[in-house]
PDB file of N, CA and C in Angstrom:
ATOM      1  N   MET A 308     155.274 243.298  33.433  1.00  0.00           N
ATOM      2  CA  MET A 308     155.080 243.880  32.622  1.00  0.00           C
ATOM      3  C   MET A 308     156.416 245.082  32.442  1.00  0.00           C
ATOM      4  N   MET A 309     156.344 245.075  31.006  1.00  0.00           N
ATOM      5  CA  MET A 309     157.841 245.695  30.511  1.00  0.00           C
ATOM      6  C   MET A 309     157.247 247.413  30.481  1.00  0.00           C
ATOM      7  N   HIS A 310     158.161 248.685  31.314  1.00  0.00           N
ATOM      8  CA  HIS A 310     157.744 249.811  30.911  1.00  0.00           C
ATOM      9  C   HIS A 310     158.926 250.487  30.256  1.00  0.00           C
ATOM     10  N   GLY A 311     158.351 252.079  29.581  1.00  0.00           N
ATOM     11  CA  GLY A 311     159.345 252.550  28.932  1.00  0.00           C
ATOM     12  C   GLY A 311     160.094 251.769  27.868  1.00  0.00           C
ATOM     13  N   THR A 312     161.286 252.154  27.578  1.00  0.00           N
ATOM     14  CA  THR A 312     161.793 251.833  26.584  1.00  0.00           C
ATOM     15  C   THR A 312     162.730 250.373  26.327  1.00  0.00           C
ATOM     16  N   GLU A 313     162.257 249.746  27.693  1.00  0.00           N
ATOM     17  CA  GLU A 313     163.216 248.090  27.947  1.00  0.00           C
ATOM     18  C   GLU A 313     162.670 247.661  26.197  1.00  0.00           C
ATOM     19  N   GLU A 314     163.779 246.797  26.337  1.00  0.00           N
ATOM     20  CA  GLU A 314     163.160 245.512  25.298  1.00  0.00           C
ATOM     21  C   GLU A 314     163.814 244.550  25.733  1.00  0.00           C
ATOM     22  N   LEU A 315     162.821 243.408  24.925  1.00  0.00           N
ATOM     23  CA  LEU A 315     163.078 241.779  25.592  1.00  0.00           C
ATOM     24  C   LEU A 315     163.465 241.450  23.857  1.00  0.00           C
ATOM     25  N   SER A 316     164.381 240.567  24.286  1.00  0.00           N
ATOM     26  CA  SER A 316     164.192 239.720  22.628  1.00  0.00           C
ATOM     27  C   SER A 316     164.472 237.890  23.279  1.00  0.00           C
ATOM     28  N   PHE A 317     164.106 237.481  22.146  1.00  0.00           N
ATOM     29  CA  PHE A 317     164.706 236.162  22.648  1.00  0.00           C
ATOM     30  C   PHE A 317     164.979 234.996  21.095  1.00  0.00           C
ATOM     31  N   ALA A 318     165.704 234.209  20.824  1.00  0.00           N
ATOM     32  CA  ALA A 318     165.686 233.489  19.902  1.00  0.00           C
ATOM     33  C   ALA A 318     165.050 231.949  19.852  1.00  0.00           C
ATOM     34  N   TYR A 319     164.079 232.141  18.315  1.00  0.00           N
ATOM     35  CA  TYR A 319     164.024 230.841  18.908  1.00  0.00           C
ATOM     36  C   TYR A 319     164.097 230.742  17.040  1.00  0.00           C
ATOM     37  N   THR A 320     163.867 229.114  16.690  1.00  0.00           N
ATOM     38  CA  THR A 320     163.657 228.579  15.357  1.00  0.00           C
ATOM     39  C   THR A 320     162.829 228.244  15.554  1.00  0.00           C
ATOM     40  N   PHE A 321     161.794 228.329  15.060  1.00  0.00           N
ATOM     41  CA  PHE A 321     160.145 227.804  14.329  1.00  0.00           C
ATOM     42  C   PHE A 321     160.407 226.465  13.395  1.00  0.00           C
ATOM     43  N   SER A 322     159.761 225.023  13.521  1.00  0.00           N
ATOM     44  CA  SER A 322     159.988 223.794  13.011  1.00  0.00           C
ATOM     45  C   SER A 322     159.089 224.453  11.794  1.00  0.00           C
ATOM     46  N   PRO A 323     159.532 223.762  10.745  1.00  0.00           N
ATOM     47  CA  PRO A 323     158.433 223.697   9.789  1.00  0.00           C
ATOM     48  C   PRO A 323     156.857 223.661   9.949  1.00  0.00           C
ATOM     49  N   ARG A 324     155.987 222.754  10.863  1.00  0.00           N
ATOM     50  CA  ARG A 324     155.006 222.396  11.663  1.00  0.00           C
ATOM     51  C   ARG A 324     154.667 223.609  12.073  1.00  0.00           C
ATOM     52  N   GLU A 325     155.560 224.320  12.860  1.00  0.00           N
ATOM     53  CA  GLU A 325     155.274 225.311  13.944  1.00  0.00           C
ATOM     54  C   GLU A 325     155.023 226.648  12.885  1.00  0.00           C
ATOM     55  N   THR A 326     155.682 226.893  12.057  1.00  0.00           N
ATOM     56  CA  THR A 326     155.490 227.628  10.829  1.00  0.00           C
ATOM     57  C   THR A 326     154.405 227.795  10.366  1.00  0.00           C
ATOM     58  N   ALA A 327     153.876 226.323   9.798  1.00  0.00           N
ATOM     59  CA  ALA A 327     152.667 226.325   8.882  1.00  0.00           C
ATOM     60  C   ALA A 327     151.344 226.383  10.063  1.00  0.00           C
ATOM     61  N   LEU A 328     151.462 225.906  11.537  1.00  0.00           N
ATOM     62  CA  LEU A 328     150.684 226.143  12.415  1.00  0.00           C
ATOM     63  C   LEU A 328     150.290 227.845  12.199  1.00  0.00           C
ATOM     64  N   LEU A 329     151.362 228.366  12.551  1.00  0.00           N
ATOM     65  CA  LEU A 329     151.043 229.857  12.919  1.00  0.00           C
ATOM     66  C   LEU A 329     150.408 230.898  11.503  1.00  0.00           C
ATOM     67  N   ALA A 330     150.726 230.352  10.344  1.00  0.00           N
ATOM     68  CA  ALA A 330     150.595 231.104   9.127  1.00  0.00           C
ATOM     69  C   ALA A 330     149.109 230.541   8.877  1.00  0.00           C
ATOM     70  N   HIS A 331     148.333 229.001   9.395  1.00  0.00           N
ATOM     71  CA  HIS A 331     147.092 229.097   9.528  1.00  0.00           C
ATOM     72  C   HIS A 331     146.355 229.574  10.633  1.00  0.00           C
ATOM     73  N   PHE A 332     146.879 230.061  11.746  1.00  0.00           N
ATOM     74  CA  PHE A 332     146.024 230.646  12.905  1.00  0.00           C
ATOM     75  C   PHE A 332     145.795 232.241  12.697  1.00  0.00           C
ATOM     76  N   PHE A 333     147.094 233.080  12.153  1.00  0.00           N
ATOM     77  CA  PHE A 333     147.348 233.945  11.669  1.00  0.00           C
ATOM     78  C   PHE A 333     145.391 234.408  10.384  1.00  0.00           C
ATOM     79  N   ARG A 334     146.045 233.648   9.496  1.00  0.00           N
ATOM     80  CA  ARG A 334     145.357 233.351   8.901  1.00  0.00           C
ATOM     81  C   ARG A 334     143.815 233.809   9.086  1.00  0.00           C
ATOM     82  N   GLU A 335     143.389 232.183   9.515  1.00  0.00           N
ATOM     83  CA  GLU A 335     141.931 232.277  10.413  1.00  0.00           C
ATOM     84  C   GLU A 335     141.438 233.873  11.465  1.00  0.00           C
ATOM     85  N   LYS A 336     142.618 233.696  12.344  1.00  0.00           N
ATOM     86  CA  LYS A 336     142.442 235.216  12.825  1.00  0.00           C
ATOM     87  C   LYS A 336     142.848 236.286  12.761  1.00  0.00           C
ATOM     88  N   GLN A 337     142.776 236.512  10.877  1.00  0.00           N
ATOM     89  CA  GLN A 337     143.540 237.823  10.415  1.00  0.00           C
ATOM     90  C   GLN A 337     142.317 239.331  11.469  1.00  0.00           C
ATOM     91  N   GLU A 338     141.644 239.138  11.779  1.00  0.00           N
ATOM     92  CA  GLU A 338     140.755 240.612  11.587  1.00  0.00           C
ATOM     93  C   GLU A 338     140.884 240.598  12.987  1.00  0.00           C
ATOM     94  N   GLU A 339     141.620 239.642  13.966  1.00  0.00           N
ATOM     95  CA  GLU A 339     141.433 239.683  15.418  1.00  0.00           C
ATOM     96  C   GLU A 339     142.993 240.067  15.462  1.00  0.00           C
ATOM     97  N   ILE A 340     143.910 239.967  15.247  1.00  0.00           N
ATOM     98  CA  ILE A 340     145.220 239.991  14.987  1.00  0.00           C
ATOM     99  C   ILE A 340     145.897 241.506  15.603  1.00  0.00           C
ATOM    100  N   PRO A 341     146.451 241.638  17.169  1.00  0.00           N
ATOM    101  CA  PRO A 341     146.696 242.485  17.520  1.00  0.00           C
ATOM    102  C   PRO A 341     147.870 243.660  16.791  1.00  0.00           C
ATOM    103  N   GLU A 342     147.866 244.299  16.765  1.00  0.00           N
ATOM    104  CA  GLU A 342     148.540 245.471  16.088  1.00  0.00           C
ATOM    105  C   GLU A 342     150.194 245.791  16.449  1.00  0.00           C
ATOM    106  N   GLY A 343     150.313 245.025  17.887  1.00  0.00           N
ATOM    107  CA  GLY A 343     151.443 244.611  18.171  1.00  0.00           C
ATOM    108  C   GLY A 343     152.324 243.575  17.514  1.00  0.00           C
ATOM    109  N   LEU A 344     151.293 242.492  16.718  1.00  0.00           N
ATOM    110  CA  LEU A 344     151.526 241.421  16.443  1.00  0.00           C
ATOM    111  C   LEU A 344     151.920 241.445  14.757  1.00  0.00           C
ATOM    112  N   ALA A 345     151.073 242.406  13.990  1.00  0.00           N
ATOM    113  CA  ALA A 345     150.883 242.383  12.211  1.00  0.00           C
ATOM    114  C   ALA A 345     152.111 241.976  12.144  1.00  0.00           C
ATOM    115  N   ASP A 346     153.424 242.632  12.560  1.00  0.00           N
ATOM    116  CA  ASP A 346     154.587 242.411  11.449  1.00  0.00           C
ATOM    117  C   ASP A 346     155.221 241.067  11.447  1.00  0.00           C
ATOM    118  N   PHE A 347     154.957 240.531  12.996  1.00  0.00           N
ATOM    119  CA  PHE A 347     155.054 238.639  13.051  1.00  0.00           C
ATOM    120  C   PHE A 347     154.283 238.125  12.358  1.00  0.00           C
ATOM    121  N   ALA A 348     153.299 238.636  12.104  1.00  0.00           N
ATOM    122  CA  ALA A 348     152.158 238.083  11.235  1.00  0.00           C
ATOM    123  C   ALA A 348     152.315 237.557   9.836  1.00  0.00           C
ATOM    124  N   TYR A 349     152.766 238.972   9.452  1.00  0.00           N
ATOM    125  CA  TYR A 349     153.605 239.104   8.072  1.00  0.00           C
ATOM    126  C   TYR A 349     154.940 238.360   7.980  1.00  0.00           C
ATOM    127  N   ALA A 350     155.673 238.463   8.936  1.00  0.00           N
ATOM    128  CA  ALA A 350     156.487 237.805   8.818  1.00  0.00           C
ATOM    129  C   ALA A 350     156.546 236.359   8.399  1.00  0.00           C
ATOM    130  N   VAL A 351     155.591 235.642   9.103  1.00  0.00           N
ATOM    131  CA  VAL A 351     155.161 234.211   9.221  1.00  0.00           C
ATOM    132  C   VAL A 351     155.418 233.818   7.926  1.00  0.00           C
ATOM    133  N   GLU A 352     153.872 234.828   7.274  1.00  0.00           N
ATOM    134  CA  GLU A 352     153.325 234.169   6.342  1.00  0.00           C
ATOM    135  C   GLU A 352     154.292 234.044   5.333  1.00  0.00           C
ATOM    136  N   LYS A 353     154.926 235.168   5.151  1.00  0.00           N
ATOM    137  CA  LYS A 353     156.025 235.796   4.131  1.00  0.00           C
ATOM    138  C   LYS A 353     156.956 234.387   4.075  1.00  0.00           C
ATOM    139  N   ALA A 354     156.921 233.759   4.893  1.00  0.00           N
ATOM    140  CA  ALA A 354     158.212 232.544   5.185  1.00  0.00           C
ATOM    141  C   ALA A 354     157.396 231.364   4.621  1.00  0.00           C
ATOM    142  N   MET A 355     156.059 231.573   5.074  1.00  0.00           N
ATOM    143  CA  MET A 355     155.472 230.265   4.249  1.00  0.00           C
ATOM    144  C   MET A 355     155.410 230.195   2.574  1.00  0.00           C
ATOM    145  N   TYR A 356     154.774 231.187   2.230  1.00  0.00           N
ATOM    146  CA  TYR A 356     154.875 231.621   1.154  1.00  0.00           C
ATOM    147  C   TYR A 356     156.168 231.428  -0.037  1.00  0.00           C
ATOM    148  N   SER A 357     157.186 231.920   0.587  1.00  0.00           N
ATOM    149  CA  SER A 357     158.217 231.654   0.064  1.00  0.00           C
ATOM    150  C   SER A 357     159.025 230.672  -0.154  1.00  0.00           C
ATOM    151  N   ALA A 358     158.235 229.380   0.921  1.00  0.00           N
ATOM    152  CA  ALA A 358     159.241 228.187   1.005  1.00  0.00           C
ATOM    153  C   ALA A 358     157.986 226.635   0.221  1.00  0.00           C
ATOM    154  N   MET A 359     157.684 227.347  -0.354  1.00  0.00           N
ATOM    155  CA  MET A 359     156.160 226.641  -1.195  1.00  0.00           C
ATOM    156  C   MET A 359     156.279 226.975  -2.876  1.00  0.00           C
ATOM    157  N   SER A 360     155.848 226.192  -3.585  1.00  0.00           N
ATOM    158  CA  SER A 360     155.312 226.341  -4.868  1.00  0.00           C
ATOM    159  C   SER A 360     153.985 226.660  -5.244  1.00  0.00           C
ATOM    160  N   VAL A 361     153.963 227.316  -6.372  1.00  0.00           N
ATOM    161  CA  VAL A 361     152.508 228.123  -5.844  1.00  0.00           C
ATOM    162  C   VAL A 361     151.631 226.986  -6.191  1.00  0.00           C
ATOM    163  N   SER A 362     151.657 225.618  -6.363  1.00  0.00           N
ATOM    164  CA  SER A 362     150.487 225.057  -6.433  1.00  0.00           C
ATOM    165  C   SER A 362     150.316 224.895  -4.888  1.00  0.00           C
ATOM    166  N   ASP A 363     151.283 224.655  -4.540  1.00  0.00           N
ATOM    167  CA  ASP A 363     151.492 224.813  -2.466  1.00  0.00           C
ATOM    168  C   ASP A 363     150.737 225.508  -2.044  1.00  0.00           C
ATOM    169  N   ALA A 364     150.991 227.144  -2.365  1.00  0.00           N
ATOM    170  CA  ALA A 364     150.787 227.603  -2.012  1.00  0.00           C
ATOM    171  C   ALA A 364     148.806 227.804  -1.613  1.00  0.00           C
ATOM    172  N   GLU A 365     148.517 227.520  -3.300  1.00  0.00           N
ATOM    173  CA  GLU A 365     146.896 227.699  -3.490  1.00  0.00           C
ATOM    174  C   GLU A 365     146.577 227.056  -2.684  1.00  0.00           C
ATOM    175  N   LYS A 366     146.494 225.628  -2.513  1.00  0.00           N
ATOM    176  CA  LYS A 366     146.199 225.058  -1.941  1.00  0.00           C
ATOM    177  C   LYS A 366     146.128 225.186  -0.359  1.00  0.00           C
ATOM    178  N   PHE A 367     147.661 225.487   0.384  1.00  0.00           N
ATOM    179  CA  PHE A 367     147.731 226.059   2.105  1.00  0.00           C
ATOM    180  C   PHE A 367     146.566 227.433   2.264  1.00  0.00           C
ATOM    181  N   TYR A 368     146.797 227.828   1.006  1.00  0.00           N
ATOM    182  CA  TYR A 368     145.220 229.181   1.589  1.00  0.00           C
ATOM    183  C   TYR A 368     144.291 228.919   1.320  1.00  0.00           C
ATOM    184  N   SER A 369     143.848 228.154   0.608  1.00  0.00           N
ATOM    185  CA  SER A 369     142.491 228.192   0.117  1.00  0.00           C
ATOM    186  C   SER A 369     141.143 227.400   1.762  1.00  0.00           C
TER     187      SER A 369
END
């Protein structure tokens, strides 16, 4: 467990499938996302949305 002002960082490249699965998960669990993951959830959604056409986005988020 981290204490104080220590930072933990890692790099990971998400595949398009992983990103889509995360976006769906965060969308379905929107009310349960811990405050500390809200920025990450928003970044995943933004990445998915920016990679889609309007038609794809409508299908994905409906």
